[in-house]
PDB file of C-alpha atoms in Angstrom:
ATOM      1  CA  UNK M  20       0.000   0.000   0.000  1.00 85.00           C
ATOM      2  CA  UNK M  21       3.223   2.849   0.642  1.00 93.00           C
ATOM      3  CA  UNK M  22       3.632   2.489  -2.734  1.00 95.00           C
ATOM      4  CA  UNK M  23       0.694   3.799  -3.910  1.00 95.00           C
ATOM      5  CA  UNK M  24       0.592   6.729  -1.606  1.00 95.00           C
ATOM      6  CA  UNK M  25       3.957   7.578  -3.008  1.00 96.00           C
ATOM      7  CA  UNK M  26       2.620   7.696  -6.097  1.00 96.00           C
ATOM      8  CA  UNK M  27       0.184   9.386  -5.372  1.00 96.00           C
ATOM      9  CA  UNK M  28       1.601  11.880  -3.612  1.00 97.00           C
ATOM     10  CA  UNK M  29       5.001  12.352  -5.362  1.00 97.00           C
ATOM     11  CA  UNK M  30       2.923  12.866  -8.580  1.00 98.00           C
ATOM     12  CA  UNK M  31       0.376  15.396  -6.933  1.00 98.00           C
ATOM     13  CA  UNK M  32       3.098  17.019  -5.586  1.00 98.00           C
ATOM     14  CA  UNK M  33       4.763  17.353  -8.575  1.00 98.00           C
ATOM     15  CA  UNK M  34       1.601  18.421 -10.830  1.00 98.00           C
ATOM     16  CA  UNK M  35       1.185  21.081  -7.700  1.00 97.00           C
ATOM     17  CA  UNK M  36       4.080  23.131  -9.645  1.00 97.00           C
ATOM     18  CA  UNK M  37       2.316  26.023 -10.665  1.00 97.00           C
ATOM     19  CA  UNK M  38       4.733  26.835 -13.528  1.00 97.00           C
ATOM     20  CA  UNK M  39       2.393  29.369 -15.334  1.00 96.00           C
ATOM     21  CA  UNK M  40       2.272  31.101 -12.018  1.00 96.00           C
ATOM     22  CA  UNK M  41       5.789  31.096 -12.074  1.00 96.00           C
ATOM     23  CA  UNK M  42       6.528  32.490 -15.324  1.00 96.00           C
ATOM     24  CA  UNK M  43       3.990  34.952 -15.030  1.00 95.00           C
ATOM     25  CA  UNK M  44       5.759  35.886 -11.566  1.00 95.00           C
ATOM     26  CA  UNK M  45       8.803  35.971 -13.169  1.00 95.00           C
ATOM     27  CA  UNK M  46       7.899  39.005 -15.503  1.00 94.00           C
ATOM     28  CA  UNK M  47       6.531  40.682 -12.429  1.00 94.00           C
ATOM     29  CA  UNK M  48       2.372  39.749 -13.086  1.00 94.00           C
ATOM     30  CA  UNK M  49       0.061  37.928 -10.598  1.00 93.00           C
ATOM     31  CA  UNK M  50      -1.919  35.837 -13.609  1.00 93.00           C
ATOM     32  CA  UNK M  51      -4.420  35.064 -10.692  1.00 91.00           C
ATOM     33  CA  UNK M  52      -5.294  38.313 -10.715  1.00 90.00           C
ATOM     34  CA  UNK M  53      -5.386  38.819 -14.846  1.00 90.00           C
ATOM     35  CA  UNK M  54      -7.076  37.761 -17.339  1.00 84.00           C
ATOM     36  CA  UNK M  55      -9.739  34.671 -16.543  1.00 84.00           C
ATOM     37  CA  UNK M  56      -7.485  34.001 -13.310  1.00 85.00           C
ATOM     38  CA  UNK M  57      -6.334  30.846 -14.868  1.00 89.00           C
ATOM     39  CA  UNK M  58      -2.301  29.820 -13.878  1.00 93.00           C
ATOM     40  CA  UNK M  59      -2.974  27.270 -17.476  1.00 92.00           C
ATOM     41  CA  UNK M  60      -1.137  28.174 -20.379  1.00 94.00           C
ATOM     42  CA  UNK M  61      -4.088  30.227 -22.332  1.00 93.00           C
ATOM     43  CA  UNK M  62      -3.768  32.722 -19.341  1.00 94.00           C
ATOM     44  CA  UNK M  63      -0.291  33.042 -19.310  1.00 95.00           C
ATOM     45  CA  UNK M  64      -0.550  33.608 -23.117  1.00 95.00           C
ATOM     46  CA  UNK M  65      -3.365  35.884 -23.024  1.00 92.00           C
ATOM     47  CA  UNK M  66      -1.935  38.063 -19.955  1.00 93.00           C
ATOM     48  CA  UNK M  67       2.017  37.798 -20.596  1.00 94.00           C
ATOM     49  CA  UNK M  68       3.197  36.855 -23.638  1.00 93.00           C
ATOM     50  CA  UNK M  69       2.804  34.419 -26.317  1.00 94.00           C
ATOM     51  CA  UNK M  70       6.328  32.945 -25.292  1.00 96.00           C
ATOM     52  CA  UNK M  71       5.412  32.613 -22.085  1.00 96.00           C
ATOM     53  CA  UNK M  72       2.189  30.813 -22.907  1.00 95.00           C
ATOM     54  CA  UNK M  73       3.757  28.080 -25.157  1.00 95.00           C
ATOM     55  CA  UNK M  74       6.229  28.028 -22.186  1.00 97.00           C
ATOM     56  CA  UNK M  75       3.750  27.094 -19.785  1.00 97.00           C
ATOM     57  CA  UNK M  76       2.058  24.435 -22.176  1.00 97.00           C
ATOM     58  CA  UNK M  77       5.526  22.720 -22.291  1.00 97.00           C
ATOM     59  CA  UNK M  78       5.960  22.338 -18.796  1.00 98.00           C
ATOM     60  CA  UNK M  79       2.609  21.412 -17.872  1.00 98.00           C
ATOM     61  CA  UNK M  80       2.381  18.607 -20.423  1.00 98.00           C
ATOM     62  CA  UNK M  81       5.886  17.508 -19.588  1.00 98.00           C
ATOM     63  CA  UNK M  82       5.249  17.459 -15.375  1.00 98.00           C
ATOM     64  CA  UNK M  83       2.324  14.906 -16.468  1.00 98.00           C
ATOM     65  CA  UNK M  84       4.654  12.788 -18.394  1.00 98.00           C
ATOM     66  CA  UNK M  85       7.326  12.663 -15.858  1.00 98.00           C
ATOM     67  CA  UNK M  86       5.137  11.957 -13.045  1.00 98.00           C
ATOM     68  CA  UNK M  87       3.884   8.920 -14.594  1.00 98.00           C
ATOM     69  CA  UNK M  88       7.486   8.148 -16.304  1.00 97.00           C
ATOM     70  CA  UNK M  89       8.951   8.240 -13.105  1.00 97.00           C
ATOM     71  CA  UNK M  90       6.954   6.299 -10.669  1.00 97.00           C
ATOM     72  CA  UNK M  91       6.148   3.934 -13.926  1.00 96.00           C
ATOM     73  CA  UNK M  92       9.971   2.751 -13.557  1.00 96.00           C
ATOM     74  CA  UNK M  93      10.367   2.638  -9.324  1.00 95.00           C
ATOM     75  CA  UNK M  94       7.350   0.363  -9.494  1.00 95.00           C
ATOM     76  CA  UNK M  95       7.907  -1.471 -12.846  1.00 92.00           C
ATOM     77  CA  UNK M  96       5.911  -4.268 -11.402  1.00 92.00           C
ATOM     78  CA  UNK M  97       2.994  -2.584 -10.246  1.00 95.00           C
ATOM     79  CA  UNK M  98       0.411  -2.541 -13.519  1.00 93.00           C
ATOM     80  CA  UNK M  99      -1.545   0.431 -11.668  1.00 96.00           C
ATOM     81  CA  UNK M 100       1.009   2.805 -10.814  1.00 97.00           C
ATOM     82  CA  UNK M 101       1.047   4.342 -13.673  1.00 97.00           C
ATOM     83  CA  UNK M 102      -2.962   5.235 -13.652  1.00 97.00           C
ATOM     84  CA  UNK M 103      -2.977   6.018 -10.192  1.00 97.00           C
ATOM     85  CA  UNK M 104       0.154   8.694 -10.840  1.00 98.00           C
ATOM     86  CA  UNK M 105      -1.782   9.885 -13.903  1.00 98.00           C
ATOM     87  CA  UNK M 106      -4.605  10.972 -11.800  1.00 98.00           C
ATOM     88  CA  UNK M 107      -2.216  12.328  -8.971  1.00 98.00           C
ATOM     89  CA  UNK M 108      -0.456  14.635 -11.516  1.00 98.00           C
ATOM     90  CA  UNK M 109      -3.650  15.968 -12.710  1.00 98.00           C
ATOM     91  CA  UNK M 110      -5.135  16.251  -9.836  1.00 98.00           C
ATOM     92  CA  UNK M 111      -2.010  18.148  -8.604  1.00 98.00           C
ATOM     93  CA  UNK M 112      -2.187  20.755 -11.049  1.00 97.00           C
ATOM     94  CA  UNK M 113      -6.108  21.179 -10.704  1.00 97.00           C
ATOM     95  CA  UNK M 114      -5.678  21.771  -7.007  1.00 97.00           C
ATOM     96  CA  UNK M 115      -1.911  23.088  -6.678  1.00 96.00           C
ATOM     97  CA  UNK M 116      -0.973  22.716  -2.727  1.00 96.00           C
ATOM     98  CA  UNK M 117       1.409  25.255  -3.384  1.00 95.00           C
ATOM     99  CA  UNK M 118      -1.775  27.635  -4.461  1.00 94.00           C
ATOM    100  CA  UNK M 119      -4.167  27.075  -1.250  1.00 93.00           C
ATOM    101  CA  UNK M 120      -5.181  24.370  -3.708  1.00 93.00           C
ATOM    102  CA  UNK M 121      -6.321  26.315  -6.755  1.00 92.00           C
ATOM    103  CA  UNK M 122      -4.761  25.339  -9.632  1.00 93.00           C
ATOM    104  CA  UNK M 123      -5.419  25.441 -13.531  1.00 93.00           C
ATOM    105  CA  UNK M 124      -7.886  22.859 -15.792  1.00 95.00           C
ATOM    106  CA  UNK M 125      -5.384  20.631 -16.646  1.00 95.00           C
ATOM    107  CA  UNK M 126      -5.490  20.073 -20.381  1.00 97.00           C
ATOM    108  CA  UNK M 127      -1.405  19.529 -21.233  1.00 97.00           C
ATOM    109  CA  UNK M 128      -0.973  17.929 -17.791  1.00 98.00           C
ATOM    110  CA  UNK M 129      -3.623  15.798 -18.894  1.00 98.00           C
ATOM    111  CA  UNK M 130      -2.282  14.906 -21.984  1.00 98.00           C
ATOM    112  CA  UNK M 131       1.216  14.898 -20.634  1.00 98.00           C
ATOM    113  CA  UNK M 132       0.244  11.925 -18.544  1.00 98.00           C
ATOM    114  CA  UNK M 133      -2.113   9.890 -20.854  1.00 98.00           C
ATOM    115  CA  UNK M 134       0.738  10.129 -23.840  1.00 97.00           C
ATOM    116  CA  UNK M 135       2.676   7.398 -21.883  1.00 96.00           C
ATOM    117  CA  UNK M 136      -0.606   5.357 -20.678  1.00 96.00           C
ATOM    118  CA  UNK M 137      -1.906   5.470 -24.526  1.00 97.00           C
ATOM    119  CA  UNK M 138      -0.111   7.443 -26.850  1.00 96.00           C
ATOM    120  CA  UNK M 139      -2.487   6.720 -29.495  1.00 95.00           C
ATOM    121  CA  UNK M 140      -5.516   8.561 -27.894  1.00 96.00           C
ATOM    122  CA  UNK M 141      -3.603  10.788 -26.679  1.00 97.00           C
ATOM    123  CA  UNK M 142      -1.634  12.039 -29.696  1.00 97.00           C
ATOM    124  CA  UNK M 143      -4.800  11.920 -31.592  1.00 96.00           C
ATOM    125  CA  UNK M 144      -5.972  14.006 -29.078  1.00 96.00           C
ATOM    126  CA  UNK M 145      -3.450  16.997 -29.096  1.00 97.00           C
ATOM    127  CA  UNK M 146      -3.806  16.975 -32.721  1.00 97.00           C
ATOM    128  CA  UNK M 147      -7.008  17.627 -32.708  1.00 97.00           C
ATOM    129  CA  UNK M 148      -6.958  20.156 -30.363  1.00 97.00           C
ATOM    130  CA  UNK M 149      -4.262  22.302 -32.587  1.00 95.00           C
ATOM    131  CA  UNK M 150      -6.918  21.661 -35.202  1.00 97.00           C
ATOM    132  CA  UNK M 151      -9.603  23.175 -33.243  1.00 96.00           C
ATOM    133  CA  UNK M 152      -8.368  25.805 -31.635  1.00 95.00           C
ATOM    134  CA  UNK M 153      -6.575  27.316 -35.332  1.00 95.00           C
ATOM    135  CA  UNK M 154     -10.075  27.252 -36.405  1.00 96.00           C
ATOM    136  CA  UNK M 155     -12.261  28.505 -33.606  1.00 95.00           C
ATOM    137  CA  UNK M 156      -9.864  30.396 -31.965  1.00 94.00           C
ATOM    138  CA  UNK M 157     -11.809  29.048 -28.582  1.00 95.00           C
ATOM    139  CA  UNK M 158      -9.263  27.428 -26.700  1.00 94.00           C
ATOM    140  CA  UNK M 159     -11.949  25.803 -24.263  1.00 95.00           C
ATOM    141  CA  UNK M 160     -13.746  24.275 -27.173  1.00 96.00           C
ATOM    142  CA  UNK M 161     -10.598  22.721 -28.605  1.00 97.00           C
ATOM    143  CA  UNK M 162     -10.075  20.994 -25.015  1.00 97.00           C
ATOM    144  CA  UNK M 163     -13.543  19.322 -24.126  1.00 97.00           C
ATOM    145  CA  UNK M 164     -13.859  18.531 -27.995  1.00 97.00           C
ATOM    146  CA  UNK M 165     -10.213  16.824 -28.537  1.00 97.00           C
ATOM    147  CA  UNK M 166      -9.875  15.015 -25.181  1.00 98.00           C
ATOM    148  CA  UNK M 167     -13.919  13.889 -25.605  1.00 97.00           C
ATOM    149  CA  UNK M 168     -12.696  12.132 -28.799  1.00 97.00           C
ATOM    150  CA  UNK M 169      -9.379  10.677 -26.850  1.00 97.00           C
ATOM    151  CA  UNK M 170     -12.166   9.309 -24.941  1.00 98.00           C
ATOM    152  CA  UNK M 171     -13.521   7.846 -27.213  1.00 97.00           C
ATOM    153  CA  UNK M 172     -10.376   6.062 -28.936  1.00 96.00           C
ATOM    154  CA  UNK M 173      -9.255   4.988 -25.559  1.00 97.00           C
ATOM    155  CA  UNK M 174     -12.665   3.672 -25.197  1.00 95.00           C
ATOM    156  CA  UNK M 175     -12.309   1.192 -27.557  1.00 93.00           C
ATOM    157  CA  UNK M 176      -9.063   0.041 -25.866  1.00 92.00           C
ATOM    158  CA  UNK M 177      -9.150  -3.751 -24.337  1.00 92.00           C
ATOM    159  CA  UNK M 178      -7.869  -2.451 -21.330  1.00 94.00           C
ATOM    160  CA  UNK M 179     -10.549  -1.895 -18.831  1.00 94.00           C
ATOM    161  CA  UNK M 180      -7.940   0.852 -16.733  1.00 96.00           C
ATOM    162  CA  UNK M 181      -7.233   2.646 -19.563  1.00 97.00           C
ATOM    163  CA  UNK M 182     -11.266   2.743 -20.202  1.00 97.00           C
ATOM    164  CA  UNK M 183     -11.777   4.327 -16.640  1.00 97.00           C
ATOM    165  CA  UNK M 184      -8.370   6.515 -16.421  1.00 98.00           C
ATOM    166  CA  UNK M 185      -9.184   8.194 -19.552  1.00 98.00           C
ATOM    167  CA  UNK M 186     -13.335   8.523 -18.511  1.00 98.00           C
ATOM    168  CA  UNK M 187     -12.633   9.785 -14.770  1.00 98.00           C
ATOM    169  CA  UNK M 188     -10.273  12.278 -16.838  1.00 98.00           C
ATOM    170  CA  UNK M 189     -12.562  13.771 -19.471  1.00 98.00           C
ATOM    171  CA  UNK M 190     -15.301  13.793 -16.402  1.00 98.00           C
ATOM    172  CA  UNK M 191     -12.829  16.428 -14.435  1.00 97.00           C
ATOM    173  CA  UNK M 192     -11.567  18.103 -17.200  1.00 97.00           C
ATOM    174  CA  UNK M 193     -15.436  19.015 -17.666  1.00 97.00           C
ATOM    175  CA  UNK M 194     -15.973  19.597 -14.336  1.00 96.00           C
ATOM    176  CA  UNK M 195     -13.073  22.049 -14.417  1.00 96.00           C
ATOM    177  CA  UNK M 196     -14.403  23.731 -17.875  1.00 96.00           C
ATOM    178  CA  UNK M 197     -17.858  23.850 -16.380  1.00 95.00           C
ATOM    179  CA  UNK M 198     -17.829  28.036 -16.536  1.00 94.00           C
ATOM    180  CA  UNK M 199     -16.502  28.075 -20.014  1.00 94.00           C
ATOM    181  CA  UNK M 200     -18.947  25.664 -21.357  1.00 95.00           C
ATOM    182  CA  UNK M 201     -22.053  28.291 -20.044  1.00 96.00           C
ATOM    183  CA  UNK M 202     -20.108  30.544 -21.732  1.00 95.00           C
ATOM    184  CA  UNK M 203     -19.775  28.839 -24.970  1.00 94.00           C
ATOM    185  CA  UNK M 204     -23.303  28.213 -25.527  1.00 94.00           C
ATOM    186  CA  UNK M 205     -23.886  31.984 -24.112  1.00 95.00           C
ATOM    187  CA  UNK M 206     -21.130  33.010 -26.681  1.00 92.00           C
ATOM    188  CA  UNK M 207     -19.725  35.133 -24.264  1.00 93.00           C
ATOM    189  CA  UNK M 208     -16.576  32.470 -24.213  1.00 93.00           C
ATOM    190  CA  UNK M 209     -13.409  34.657 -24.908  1.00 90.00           C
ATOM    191  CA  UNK M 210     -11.451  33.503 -28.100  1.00 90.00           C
ATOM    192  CA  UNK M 211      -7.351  33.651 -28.411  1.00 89.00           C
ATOM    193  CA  UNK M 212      -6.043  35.505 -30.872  1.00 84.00           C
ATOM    194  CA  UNK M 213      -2.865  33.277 -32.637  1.00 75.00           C
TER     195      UNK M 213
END
């Protein structure tokens, strides 16, 4: 059982990194205090810079793939490790410790995490997302809509913890995008300008 609350906790801990807060720090702006409030990378791009936004995106997708890289390999033999880090990390970054446990929505940590579980929904995924949000210009829609349809392709996988990692996933991401969405079908949602 330690090893799953290491896990855990090592990978919440390390999705807790609020590195758009950081960035955004770093050029002397509160991004909790700009913008939506957001510390995800739209924010950061919308509020700071677009450097500093495709900075952020970086970092948060790469925190979710070492999380789950990293506790993958210290317990190799453990086939559920790797799930139950990919949920920490999220998690983590939804609800950053270091942040009184306000964090962002977790799209790149999201698919940081899921591209080592199953790189095929998952790149299908990101790809998708580029694709929406060049043609909407709604960066919200291009999340709920790409990781809905890494859902679905992970859906179809024969492994029943994929099935559920990827479903208790999309369920929080919506949760998280629950504001957006009312504003979406309000269309009051803010677009990005690229």
């Amino acid at each position: 059982m330690i090893e799953y609350a290491i896990a855990l906790l090592g990978s919440f801990l390390l999705g807790s990194i609020p590195f758009g807060w950081i960035i955004a720090k770093l050029k002397g702006i509160d991004v909790k205090k700009k913008g939506s409030g957001n510390i995800g990378a739209t924010n950061v791009y919308r509020v700071v810079g677009k450097k500093e936004g495709a900075l952020t995106l970086l970092l948060d997708l790469l925190k979710g793939t070492l999380a789950v890289t990293v506790f993958s390999l210290v317990y190799k033999n453990n086939a559920y490790i790797p799930y139950l880090s990919a949920l920490g990390v999220v998690l983590g970054h939804d609800f950053s410790v270091f942040l009184k446990f306000k964090g962002g929505k977790g799209v790149a940590t999201t698919y940081g995490a899921t591209l080592i579980i199953y790189p095929l929904a998952s790149v299908s995924g990101m790809a998708i997302w580029i694709a929406i949000l060049l043609l909407s210009k709604y960066s919200s829609l291009a999340a709920i809509v790409s990781f809905g349809i890494s859902t679905l392709v992970a859906i179809s996988s024969n492994d029943y913890l994929v099935r559920i990692l990827f479903i208790v996933l999309y369920g929080l991401m919506l949760i998280r995008h629950r504001e957006n969405i009312a504003r979406l079908f309000s269309r009051q949602e803010s677009k990005i300008n690229i």
